[in-house]
Amino acid sequence: MSQFDFDLFTIGAGSGGVAASRRAGEYGAKVAICEELRVGGTCVMRGCVPKKLLMYGASFSEQFEDAAGFGWEVGAPKLDWPRLMAAKEAELDRLEQIYMRLLSDSKVELIAGRGALIDAHTVEVAGKRYTAKHILIATGGWPVRPPITGVEHSITSNEALELEQLPARVTIVGGGYIGVEFAGIFNAAGAQVTLLLRGDNVLRGFDLEIRERLGEEMRARGISIETEVEVRSVARDNGGPLCLLLDHGEMHETDALIYATGRTPNSAGIGLEALGITCNPDGGVVVDERNRTSVPNIYAVGDVTNRINLTPVAIAEGRALAETLFNNNPTVVDRRDVATAVFSRPPVATVGLTEQQARAQVGEIEIYSARFRPMKATISGRAERILVKLVVDKQTNVVLGAHMVGDDAPEIIQGLAVAIKCRATKRDFDATMGIHPSAAEEFVTMRFPRPDE
Ligand code: NDP
């Protein structure tokens, strides 16, 4: 009989925590998981899933426009925003039930409430204490807003996913993943969207050409992108519109203000300090390659570690931990060449090195890129250009990175990520038959590298 109530106690039922707990339960471990909000965490309840459902819903506007070019007589389409929100909410409820069922099928005990560490083997939830041999911190992250005057009048992605009515004007601060994704949703839904960036373009850290292409496409869709601008303060008079004072001294009026200025790890107030668990200055829990914290039986996975903040990475980390602890199969997650997509309009997807990273890290490289009008746009009349790009090591011919802006980019790059993971060469790409007619075939038909500048 174990001296502990559980073999594993997980704090946080998001992607990483649920994955670790279920896998551990399947290996026969006695597992509990606690959650203070909804089961499913950021991805399912406040992120990837509702965001993509709203993106699907809003994007029909573009398809109605395109359909006219193909001979359809489409009346004036109108989005019933509350109906879309209700449908989205019903789907989230369904998913939450599924998550709860999956946990119980894996014999994981679900405990409602916020968990906090009491000592290295004890967690307290809703006034009750539980002991465990191993403890996993999987508390995720939370949006942060800069502390400017009037910031309380703004919302974050959490509330933006629950707006009861579609605002006529939406202003978004921040041009990272969340900023450009929400700009796409609200623009497609019919709002007048302004993106305020403190830098010179969207998606800092992505390939420069990709950033430029996306910025152009967003502007072409009517999104106003204002660069090198910061908000000094926000005010609202008598329930009227919001008034933003910008650092140029200009005023900007809007009906909804969304801050998409990053997320911070949920590492405060759960007893980490008292146990001496080390955190980075950004709040990320420090872990080794096996996700162990500085206290040997306490682990952390996912956004709370603030490394690669993506759902599939959190899931892989959670499963690796369960393999290591409960299946005698020590597993380290391979963090190279993690593919990622931004569900902007059009979407961006990327895997491997950007041109700029490759130049800095590898030295001599070749760049293959193609910009073309998708076939659908010929008849629809949409002035859209897809960009595909390969970054190749000149010496070894290995493809170091693949990038795309255009419809279906996430679906296409996922496949290429396998090739890049297998260290495919440009010659392998060239020897691959294209699928015709498709946008994807451009990745295997680019013949000449871009001349060196
Ligand atoms: P990001 O870190 O991606 O982007 C933050 C943006 O806010 C940047 O444009 C940044 O500008 C700007 N910013 C930061 N601080 C300020 C400030 N004080 N004033 C003005 N602008 C500011 O954060 P997000 O919130 O967009 O997303 C968080 C993370 O969530 C992502 O990095 C990603 O890991 C994950 N995510 C993944 C998604 C996906 O896989 N599709 C979707 C959504 C989120 P600058 O560039 O100048 O620093």
PDB file of N, CA and C in Angstrom, residues 156 188 253 350 358 382:
ATOM      1  N   THR A 156      -9.333  40.960 -23.129  1.00  0.00           N
ATOM      2  CA  THR A 156      -8.272  40.106 -23.674  1.00  0.00           C
ATOM      3  C   THR A 156      -8.937  39.056 -24.556  1.00  0.00           C
ATOM      4  N   ALA A 188     -13.437  39.670 -40.837  1.00  0.00           N
ATOM      5  CA  ALA A 188     -14.295  38.821 -41.672  1.00  0.00           C
ATOM      6  C   ALA A 188     -15.745  38.893 -41.200  1.00  0.00           C
ATOM      7  N   GLU A 253     -10.710  56.339 -31.604  1.00  0.00           N
ATOM      8  CA  GLU A 253     -11.988  55.921 -31.011  1.00  0.00           C
ATOM      9  C   GLU A 253     -12.343  54.512 -31.463  1.00  0.00           C
ATOM     10  N   THR A 350       4.499  27.451 -40.742  1.00  0.00           N
ATOM     11  CA  THR A 350       5.944  27.444 -40.853  1.00  0.00           C
ATOM     12  C   THR A 350       6.551  26.282 -40.080  1.00  0.00           C
ATOM     13  N   ALA A 358      18.539  31.055 -40.510  1.00  0.00           N
ATOM     14  CA  ALA A 358      19.466  30.191 -41.244  1.00  0.00           C
ATOM     15  C   ALA A 358      20.732  30.963 -41.613  1.00  0.00           C
ATOM     16  N   ARG A 382     -10.396  37.756 -56.659  1.00  0.00           N
ATOM     17  CA  ARG A 382      -9.713  38.238 -55.452  1.00  0.00           C
ATOM     18  C   ARG A 382      -8.244  38.510 -55.765  1.00  0.00           C
TER      19      ARG A 382
END
